[in-house]
Coordinates of C-alpha atoms and ligand atoms in Angstrom, one line a residue:
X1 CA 0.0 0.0 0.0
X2 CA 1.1 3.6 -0.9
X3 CA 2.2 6.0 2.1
X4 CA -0.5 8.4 3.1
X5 CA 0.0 12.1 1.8
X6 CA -0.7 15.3 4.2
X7 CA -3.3 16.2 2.0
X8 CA -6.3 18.5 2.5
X9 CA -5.3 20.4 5.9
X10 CA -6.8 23.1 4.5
X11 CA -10.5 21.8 2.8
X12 CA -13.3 23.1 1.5
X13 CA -15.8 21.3 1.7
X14 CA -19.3 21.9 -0.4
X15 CA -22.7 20.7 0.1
X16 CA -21.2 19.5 3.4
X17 CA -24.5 20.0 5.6
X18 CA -26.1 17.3 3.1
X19 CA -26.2 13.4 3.9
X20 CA -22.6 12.5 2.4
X21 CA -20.7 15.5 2.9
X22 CA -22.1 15.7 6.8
X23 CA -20.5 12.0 7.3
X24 CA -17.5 12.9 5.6
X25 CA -17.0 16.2 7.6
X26 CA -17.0 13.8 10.5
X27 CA -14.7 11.4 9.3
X28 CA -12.0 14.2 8.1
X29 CA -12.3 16.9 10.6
X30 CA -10.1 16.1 12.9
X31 CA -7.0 15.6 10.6
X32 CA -7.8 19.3 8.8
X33 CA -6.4 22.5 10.3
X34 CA -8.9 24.6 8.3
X35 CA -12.3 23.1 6.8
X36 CA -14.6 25.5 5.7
X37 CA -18.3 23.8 4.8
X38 CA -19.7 26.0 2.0
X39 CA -23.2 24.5 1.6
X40 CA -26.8 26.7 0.5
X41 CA -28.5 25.1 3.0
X42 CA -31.4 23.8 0.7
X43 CA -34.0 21.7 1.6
X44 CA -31.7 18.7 1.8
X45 CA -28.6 21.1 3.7
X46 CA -29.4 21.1 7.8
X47 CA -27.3 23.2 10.2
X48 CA -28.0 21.2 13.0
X49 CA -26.3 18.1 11.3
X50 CA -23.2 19.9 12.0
X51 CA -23.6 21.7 15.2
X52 CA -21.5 20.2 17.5
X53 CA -18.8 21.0 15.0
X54 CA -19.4 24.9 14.9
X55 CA -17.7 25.8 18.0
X56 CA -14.3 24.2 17.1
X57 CA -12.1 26.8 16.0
X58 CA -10.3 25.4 13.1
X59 CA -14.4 24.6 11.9
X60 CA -16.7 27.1 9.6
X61 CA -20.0 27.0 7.9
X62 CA -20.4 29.6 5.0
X63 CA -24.1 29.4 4.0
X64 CA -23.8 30.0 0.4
X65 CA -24.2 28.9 -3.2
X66 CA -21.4 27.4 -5.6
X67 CA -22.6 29.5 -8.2
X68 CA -21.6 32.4 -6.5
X69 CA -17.7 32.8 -8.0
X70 CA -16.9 35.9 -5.8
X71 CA -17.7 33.8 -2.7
X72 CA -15.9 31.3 -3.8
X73 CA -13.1 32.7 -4.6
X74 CA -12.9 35.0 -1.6
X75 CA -13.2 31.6 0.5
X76 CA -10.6 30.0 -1.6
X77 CA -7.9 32.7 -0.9
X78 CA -8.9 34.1 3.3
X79 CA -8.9 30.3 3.9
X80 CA -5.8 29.2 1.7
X81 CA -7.6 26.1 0.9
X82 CA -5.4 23.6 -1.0
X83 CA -8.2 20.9 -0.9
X84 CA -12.0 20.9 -2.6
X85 CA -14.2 18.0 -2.1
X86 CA -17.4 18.9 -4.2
X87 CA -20.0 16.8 -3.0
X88 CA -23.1 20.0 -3.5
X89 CA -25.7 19.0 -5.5
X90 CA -28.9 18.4 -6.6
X91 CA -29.2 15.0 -5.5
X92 CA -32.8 13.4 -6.0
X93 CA -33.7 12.2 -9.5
X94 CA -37.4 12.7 -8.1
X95 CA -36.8 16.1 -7.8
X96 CA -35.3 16.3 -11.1
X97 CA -38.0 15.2 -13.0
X98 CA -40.6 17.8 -11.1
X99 CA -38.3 20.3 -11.7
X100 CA -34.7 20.2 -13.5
X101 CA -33.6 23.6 -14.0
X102 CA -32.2 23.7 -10.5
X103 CA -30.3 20.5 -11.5
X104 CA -28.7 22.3 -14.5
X105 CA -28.0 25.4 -12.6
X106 CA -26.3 23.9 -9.2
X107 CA -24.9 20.4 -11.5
X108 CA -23.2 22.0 -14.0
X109 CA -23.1 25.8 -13.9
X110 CA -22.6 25.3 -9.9
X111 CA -19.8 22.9 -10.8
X112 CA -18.1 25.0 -13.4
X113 CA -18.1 28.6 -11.5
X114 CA -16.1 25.6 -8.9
X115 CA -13.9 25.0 -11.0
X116 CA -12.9 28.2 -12.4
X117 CA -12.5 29.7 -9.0
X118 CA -10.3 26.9 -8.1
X119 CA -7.9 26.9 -11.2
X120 CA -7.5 31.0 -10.5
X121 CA -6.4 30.3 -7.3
X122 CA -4.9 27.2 -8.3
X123 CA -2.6 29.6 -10.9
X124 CA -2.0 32.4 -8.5
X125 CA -0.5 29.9 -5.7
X126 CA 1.8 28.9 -8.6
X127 CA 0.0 25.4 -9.5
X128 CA 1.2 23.2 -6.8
X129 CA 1.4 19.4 -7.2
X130 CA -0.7 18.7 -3.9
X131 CA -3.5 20.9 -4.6
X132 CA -6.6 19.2 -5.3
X133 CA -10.0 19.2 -6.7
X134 CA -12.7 16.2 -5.9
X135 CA -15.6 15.2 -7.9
X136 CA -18.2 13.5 -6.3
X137 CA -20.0 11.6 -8.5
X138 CA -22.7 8.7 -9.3
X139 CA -23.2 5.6 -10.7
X140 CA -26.7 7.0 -11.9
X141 CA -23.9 8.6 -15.4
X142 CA -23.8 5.3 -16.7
X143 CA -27.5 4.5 -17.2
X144 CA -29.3 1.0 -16.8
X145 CA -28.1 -2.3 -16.7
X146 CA -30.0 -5.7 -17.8
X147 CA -30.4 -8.7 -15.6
X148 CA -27.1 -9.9 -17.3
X149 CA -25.0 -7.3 -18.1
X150 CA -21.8 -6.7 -16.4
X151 CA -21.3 -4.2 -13.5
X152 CA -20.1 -0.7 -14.7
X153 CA -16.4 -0.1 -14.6
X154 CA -14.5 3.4 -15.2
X155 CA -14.7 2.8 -19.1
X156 CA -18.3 2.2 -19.6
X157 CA -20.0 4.7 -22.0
X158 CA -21.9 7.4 -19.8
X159 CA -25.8 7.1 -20.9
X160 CA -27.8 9.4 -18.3
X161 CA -31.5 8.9 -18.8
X162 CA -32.7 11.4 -16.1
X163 CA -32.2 15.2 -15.5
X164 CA -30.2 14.3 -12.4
X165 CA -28.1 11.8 -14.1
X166 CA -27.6 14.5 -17.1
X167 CA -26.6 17.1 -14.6
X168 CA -24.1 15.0 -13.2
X169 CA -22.8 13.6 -16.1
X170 CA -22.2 17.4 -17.4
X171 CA -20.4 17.9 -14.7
X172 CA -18.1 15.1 -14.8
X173 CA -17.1 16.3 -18.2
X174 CA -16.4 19.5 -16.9
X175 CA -14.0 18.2 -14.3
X176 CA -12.5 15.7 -17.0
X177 CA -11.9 18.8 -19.3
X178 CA -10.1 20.5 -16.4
X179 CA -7.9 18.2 -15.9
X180 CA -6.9 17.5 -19.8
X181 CA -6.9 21.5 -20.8
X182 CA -5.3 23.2 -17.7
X183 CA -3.8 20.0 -15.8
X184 CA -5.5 21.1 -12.7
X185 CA -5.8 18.4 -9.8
X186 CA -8.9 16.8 -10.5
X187 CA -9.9 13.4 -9.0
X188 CA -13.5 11.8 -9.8
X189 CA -15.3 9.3 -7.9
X190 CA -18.5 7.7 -8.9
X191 CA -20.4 6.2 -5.9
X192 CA -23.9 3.6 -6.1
X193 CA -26.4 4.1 -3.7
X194 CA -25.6 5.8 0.1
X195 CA -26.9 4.7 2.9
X196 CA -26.5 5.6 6.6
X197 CA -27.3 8.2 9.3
X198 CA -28.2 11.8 8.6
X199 CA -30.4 10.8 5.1
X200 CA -33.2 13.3 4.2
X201 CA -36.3 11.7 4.1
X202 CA -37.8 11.6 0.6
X203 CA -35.3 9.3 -0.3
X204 CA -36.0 5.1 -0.1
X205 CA -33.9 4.2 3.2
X206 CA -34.8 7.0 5.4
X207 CA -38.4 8.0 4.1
X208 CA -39.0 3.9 5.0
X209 CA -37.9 4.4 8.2
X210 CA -39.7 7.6 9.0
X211 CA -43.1 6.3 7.7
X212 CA -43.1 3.3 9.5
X213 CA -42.5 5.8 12.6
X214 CA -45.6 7.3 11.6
X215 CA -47.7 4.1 10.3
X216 CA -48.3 5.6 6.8
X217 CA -48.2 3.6 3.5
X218 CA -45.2 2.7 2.4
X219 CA -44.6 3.7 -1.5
X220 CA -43.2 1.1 -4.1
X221 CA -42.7 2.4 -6.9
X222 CA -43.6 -0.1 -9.9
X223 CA -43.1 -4.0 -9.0
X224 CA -40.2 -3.0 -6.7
X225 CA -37.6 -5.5 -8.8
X226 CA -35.7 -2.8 -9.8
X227 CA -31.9 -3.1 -8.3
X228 CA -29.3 -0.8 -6.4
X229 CA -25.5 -1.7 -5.0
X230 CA -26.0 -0.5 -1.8
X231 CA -23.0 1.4 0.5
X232 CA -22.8 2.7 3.7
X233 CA -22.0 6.2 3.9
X234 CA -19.3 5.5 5.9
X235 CA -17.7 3.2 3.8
X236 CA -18.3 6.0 0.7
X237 CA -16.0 8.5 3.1
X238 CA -13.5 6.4 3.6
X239 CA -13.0 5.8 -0.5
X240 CA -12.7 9.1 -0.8
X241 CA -10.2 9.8 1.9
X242 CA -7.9 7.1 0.3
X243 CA -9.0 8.7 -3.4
X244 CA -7.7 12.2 -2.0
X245 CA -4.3 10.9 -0.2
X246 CA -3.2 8.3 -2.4
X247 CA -5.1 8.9 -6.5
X248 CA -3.1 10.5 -9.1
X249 CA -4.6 13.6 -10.9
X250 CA -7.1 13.0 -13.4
X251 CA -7.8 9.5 -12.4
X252 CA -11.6 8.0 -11.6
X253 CA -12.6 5.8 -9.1
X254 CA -15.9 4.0 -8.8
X255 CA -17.2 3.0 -5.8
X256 CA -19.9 0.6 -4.3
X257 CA -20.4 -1.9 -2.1
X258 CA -20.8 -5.4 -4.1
X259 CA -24.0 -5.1 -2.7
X260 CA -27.0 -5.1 -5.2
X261 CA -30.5 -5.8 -3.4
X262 CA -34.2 -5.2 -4.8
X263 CA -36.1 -2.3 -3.7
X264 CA -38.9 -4.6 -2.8
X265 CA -36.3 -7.0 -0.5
X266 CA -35.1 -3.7 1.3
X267 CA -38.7 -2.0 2.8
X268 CA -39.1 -5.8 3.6
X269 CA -36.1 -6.1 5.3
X270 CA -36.4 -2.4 7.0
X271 CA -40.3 -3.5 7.9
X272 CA -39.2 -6.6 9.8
X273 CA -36.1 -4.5 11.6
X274 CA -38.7 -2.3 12.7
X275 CA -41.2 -5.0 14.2
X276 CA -38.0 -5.7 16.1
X277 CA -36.6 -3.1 17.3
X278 CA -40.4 -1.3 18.0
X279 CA -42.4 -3.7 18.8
X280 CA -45.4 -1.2 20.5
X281 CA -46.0 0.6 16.8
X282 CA -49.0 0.6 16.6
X283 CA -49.3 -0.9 12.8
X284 CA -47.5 -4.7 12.9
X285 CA -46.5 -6.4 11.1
X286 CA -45.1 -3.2 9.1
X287 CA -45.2 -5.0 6.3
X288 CA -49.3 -4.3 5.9
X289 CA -47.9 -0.4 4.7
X290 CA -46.4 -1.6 1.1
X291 CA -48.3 0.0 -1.4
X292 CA -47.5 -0.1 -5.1
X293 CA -47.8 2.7 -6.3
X294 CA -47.2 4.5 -10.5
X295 CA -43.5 4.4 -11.4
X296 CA -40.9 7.0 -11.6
X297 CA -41.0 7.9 -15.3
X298 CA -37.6 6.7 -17.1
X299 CA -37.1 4.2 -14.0
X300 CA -33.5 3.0 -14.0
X301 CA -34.2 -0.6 -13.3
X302 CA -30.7 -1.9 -12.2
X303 CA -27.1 -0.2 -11.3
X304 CA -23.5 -2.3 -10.2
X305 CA -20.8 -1.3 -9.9
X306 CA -17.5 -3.1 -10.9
X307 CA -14.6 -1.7 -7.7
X308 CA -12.0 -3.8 -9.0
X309 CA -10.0 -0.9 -9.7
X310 CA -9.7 1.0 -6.0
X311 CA -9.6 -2.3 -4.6
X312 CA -6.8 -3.3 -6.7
X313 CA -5.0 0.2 -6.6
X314 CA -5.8 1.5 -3.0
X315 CA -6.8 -1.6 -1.4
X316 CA -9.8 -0.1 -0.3
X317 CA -13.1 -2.7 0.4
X318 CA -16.2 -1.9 1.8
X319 CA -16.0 -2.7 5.6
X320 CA -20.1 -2.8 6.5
X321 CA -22.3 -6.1 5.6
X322 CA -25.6 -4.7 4.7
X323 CA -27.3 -6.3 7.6
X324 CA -25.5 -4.8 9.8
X325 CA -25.4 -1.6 8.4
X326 CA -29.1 -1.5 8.0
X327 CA -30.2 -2.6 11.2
X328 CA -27.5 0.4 12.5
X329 CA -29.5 2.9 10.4
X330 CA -33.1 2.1 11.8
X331 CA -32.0 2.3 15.0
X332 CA -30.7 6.0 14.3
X333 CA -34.0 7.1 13.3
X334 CA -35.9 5.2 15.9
X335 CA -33.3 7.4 18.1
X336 CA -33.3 10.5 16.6
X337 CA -36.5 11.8 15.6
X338 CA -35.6 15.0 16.9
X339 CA -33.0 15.7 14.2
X340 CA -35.9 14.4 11.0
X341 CA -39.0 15.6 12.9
X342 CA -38.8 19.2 11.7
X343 CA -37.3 18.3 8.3
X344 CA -41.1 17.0 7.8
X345 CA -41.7 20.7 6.7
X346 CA -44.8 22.4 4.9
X347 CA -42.1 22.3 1.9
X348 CA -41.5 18.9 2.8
X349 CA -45.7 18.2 2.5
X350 CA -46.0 19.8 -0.7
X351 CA -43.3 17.7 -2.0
X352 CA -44.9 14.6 -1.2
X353 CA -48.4 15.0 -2.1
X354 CA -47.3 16.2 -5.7
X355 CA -44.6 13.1 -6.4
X356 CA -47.2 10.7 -4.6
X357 CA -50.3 12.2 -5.5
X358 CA -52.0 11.9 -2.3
Ligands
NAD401 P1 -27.9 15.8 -0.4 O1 -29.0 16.2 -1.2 O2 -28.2 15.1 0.9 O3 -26.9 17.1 0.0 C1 -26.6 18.0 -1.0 C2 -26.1 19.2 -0.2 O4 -25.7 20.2 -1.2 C3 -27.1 19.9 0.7 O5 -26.5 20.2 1.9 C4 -27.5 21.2 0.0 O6 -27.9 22.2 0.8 C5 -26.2 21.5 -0.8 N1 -26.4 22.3 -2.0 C6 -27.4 22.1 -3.0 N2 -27.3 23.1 -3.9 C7 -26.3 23.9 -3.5 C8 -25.7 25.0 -4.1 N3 -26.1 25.6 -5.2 N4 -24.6 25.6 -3.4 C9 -24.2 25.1 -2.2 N5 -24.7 24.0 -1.7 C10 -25.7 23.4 -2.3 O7 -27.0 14.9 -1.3 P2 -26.1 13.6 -0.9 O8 -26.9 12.4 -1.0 O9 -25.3 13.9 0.3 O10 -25.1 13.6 -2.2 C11 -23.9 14.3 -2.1 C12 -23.2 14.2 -3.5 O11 -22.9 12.8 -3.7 C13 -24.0 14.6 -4.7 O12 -23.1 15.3 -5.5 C14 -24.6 13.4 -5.3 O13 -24.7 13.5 -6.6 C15 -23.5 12.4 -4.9 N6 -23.9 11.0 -4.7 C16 -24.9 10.7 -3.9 C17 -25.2 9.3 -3.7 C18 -26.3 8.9 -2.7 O14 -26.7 7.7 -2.7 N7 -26.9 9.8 -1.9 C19 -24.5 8.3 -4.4 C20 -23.5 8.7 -5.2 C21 -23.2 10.0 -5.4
DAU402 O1 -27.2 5.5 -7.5 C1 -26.7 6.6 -6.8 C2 -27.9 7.6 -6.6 O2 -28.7 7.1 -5.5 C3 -27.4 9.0 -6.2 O3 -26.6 9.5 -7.3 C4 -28.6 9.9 -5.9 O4 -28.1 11.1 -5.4 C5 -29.4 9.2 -4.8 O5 -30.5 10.0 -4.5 C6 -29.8 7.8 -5.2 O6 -30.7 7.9 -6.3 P1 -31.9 6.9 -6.4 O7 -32.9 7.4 -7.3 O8 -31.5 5.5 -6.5 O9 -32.4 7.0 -4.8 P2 -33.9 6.9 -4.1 O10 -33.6 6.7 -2.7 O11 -34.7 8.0 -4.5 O12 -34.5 5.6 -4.8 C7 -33.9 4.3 -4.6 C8 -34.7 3.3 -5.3 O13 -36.0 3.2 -4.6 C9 -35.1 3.7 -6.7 O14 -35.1 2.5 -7.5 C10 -36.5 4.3 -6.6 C11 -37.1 3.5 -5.4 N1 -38.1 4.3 -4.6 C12 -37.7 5.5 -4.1 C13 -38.6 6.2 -3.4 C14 -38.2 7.6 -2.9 C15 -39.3 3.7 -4.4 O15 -39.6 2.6 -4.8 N2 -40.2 4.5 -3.6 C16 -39.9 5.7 -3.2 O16 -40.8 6.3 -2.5

């Protein structure tokens, strides 16, 4: 194995006060002497995910957006970050189909005012070698797999089918271009399907979990066969730690978690956790909330992801067996309702009767 490099002491982190980027805040700060979370605090961004963190002193939270280049650049140079992990975005295809131009604006403009801001400062600090710029990406690029067909490695064609999966796609090619133009830093990593603590609740794992809580129906959309390659979120953070120490520029990564499961076999599986772990709910067996219900338009039916290549070049693996990691995330929401309660916002209501139509 490669020796660690001292790299990103001085990180900027965006989209920070999301799910991923919360989780991997935790797992970096304490080797950073300067992090700086620059995040717009959306829907999906929550302050209190991170305050605990707000009173250390080597710790900020900038609420603002990555489309904004004087911001960024002004945090860029008062902070003399060497380090940008990108993970703000517009993250829920759901979302995207309601609405894309916020997925066009944040995914790809956001993503390219990033990277100009960071190739100015880049220049002006005399284009170090350590500096560095990482992409965080998704599976969700490389379209939809058949029963059959192999997992997705780093060379399969990109085929986005929805205005999520565009978005992020444009971006990638952005950060590829970067790289191959102006030889900035770049890094990419293309992750499957997060799982794990701090997960808004609109998308499957979390907004599971929180209906059971509140005995409504559970929403399946289509015959629920269609297939993910679950991760813990943990797992995700540490990939791209080792991507950031040990990758060389312009190199992509994906990442998963060898994991693929039905949609259908997870609600089971999170229905009969719950019975478990709660047994005085008042609807048992949880299992009587599944409802079928109309299917996301363009529904990807199945992802994989082929790791060979981090496992063979950074030795990484996923560390978490999905039982275990899942029966670890119910019990955080059983435990903390007080961080999703308020999340359940008049916003939050609106949202779900239009995508559900209830
Ligand atoms: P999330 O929706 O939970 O968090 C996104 C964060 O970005 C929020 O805090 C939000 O406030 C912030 N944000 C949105 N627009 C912004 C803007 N214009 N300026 C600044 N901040 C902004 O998303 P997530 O699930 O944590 O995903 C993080 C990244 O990882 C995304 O880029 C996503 O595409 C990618 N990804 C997610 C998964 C997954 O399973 N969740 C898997 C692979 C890749
Ligand atoms: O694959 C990685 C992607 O995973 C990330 O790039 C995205 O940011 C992230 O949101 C996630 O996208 P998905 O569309 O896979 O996530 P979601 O949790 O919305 O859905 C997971 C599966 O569950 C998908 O097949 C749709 C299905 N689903 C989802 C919801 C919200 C349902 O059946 N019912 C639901 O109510």
């Amino acid at each position: 194995m490669k020796t660690m490099a001292k790299r990103g002491q001085r990180i900027l982190v965006t989209g920070g006060a999301g799910f991923i980027g919360s989780n991997f805040v935790r797992h970096w700060c304490d080797r950073a002497d300067e992090m700086v979370v620059l995040d717009a605090l959306t829907y999906a961004g929550n302050r209190a995910t991170l305050s605990d963190l707000e009173a250390r002193e080597e710790f900020s939270l900038v609420e603002g957006d990555i489309g904004d280049a004087a911001l960024v650049a002004q945090i860029l140079e008062q902070n003399r970050i060497d380090t940008l992990v990108h993970f703000a975005a517009e993250s829920h295809v759901d979302r995207s189909i309601l609405g894309p131009a916020a997925f066009v604006q944040t995914n790809v403009v956001g993503t390219f005012t990033l990277l100009e801001a960071f190739r100015k400062h880049w220049d002006t600090a005399g284009k170090p070698d350590d500096f560095r710029f990482l992409h965080v990406s998704t599976d969700e690029v490389f379209g939809s797999l058949g029963p059959e067909d192999p997992a997705f490695s780093e060379t399969t064609p990109y085929a986005p089918n929805s205005p999520y999966s565009a978005s992020k796609a444009g971006s990638d090619h952005l950060v590829r271009a970067y790289f191959h133009t102006y030889g900035l830093p770049t890094l990419i990593t293309n992750c499957s399907n997060n799982y794990g603590p701090y997960q808004f609740p609109e998308k499957l794992i979390p907004l599971m979990c929180v209906n059971i809580l509140l005995g409504k129906p559970l929403p399946v959309y289509g015959d629920g066969q269609n297939i993910r390659d679950w991760l813990h979120v943990e797992d995700h953070c540490e990939a791209i730690a080792i991507v950031l120490q040990q990758a060389t520029p312009g190199e992509t990564y994906n990442i998963g978690g060898n994991n693929q499961v039905k949609n259908i076999e997870i609600v089971e599986s999170l229905c009969d956790l719950m019975d478990q772990l709660a047994p005085e709910l008042p609807t048992q067996p949880a299992r009587d909330l599944i409802t079928f219900v109309t299917d996301r338009p363009g529904h990807d039916r199945r992802y994989a992801m082929n790791i060979s290549k981090i496992q063979r070049d950074l030795d990484w693996q996923p560390k978490y067996d999905f039982a275990t990691g899942l029966k670890q995330t119910v019990q955080w929401y059983l435990t903390h309702r007080d961080w999703w309660q308020p999340l359940l916002s008049e916003e939050y209501q609106t949202y779900y009767r239009n995508l559900y139509s209830v």
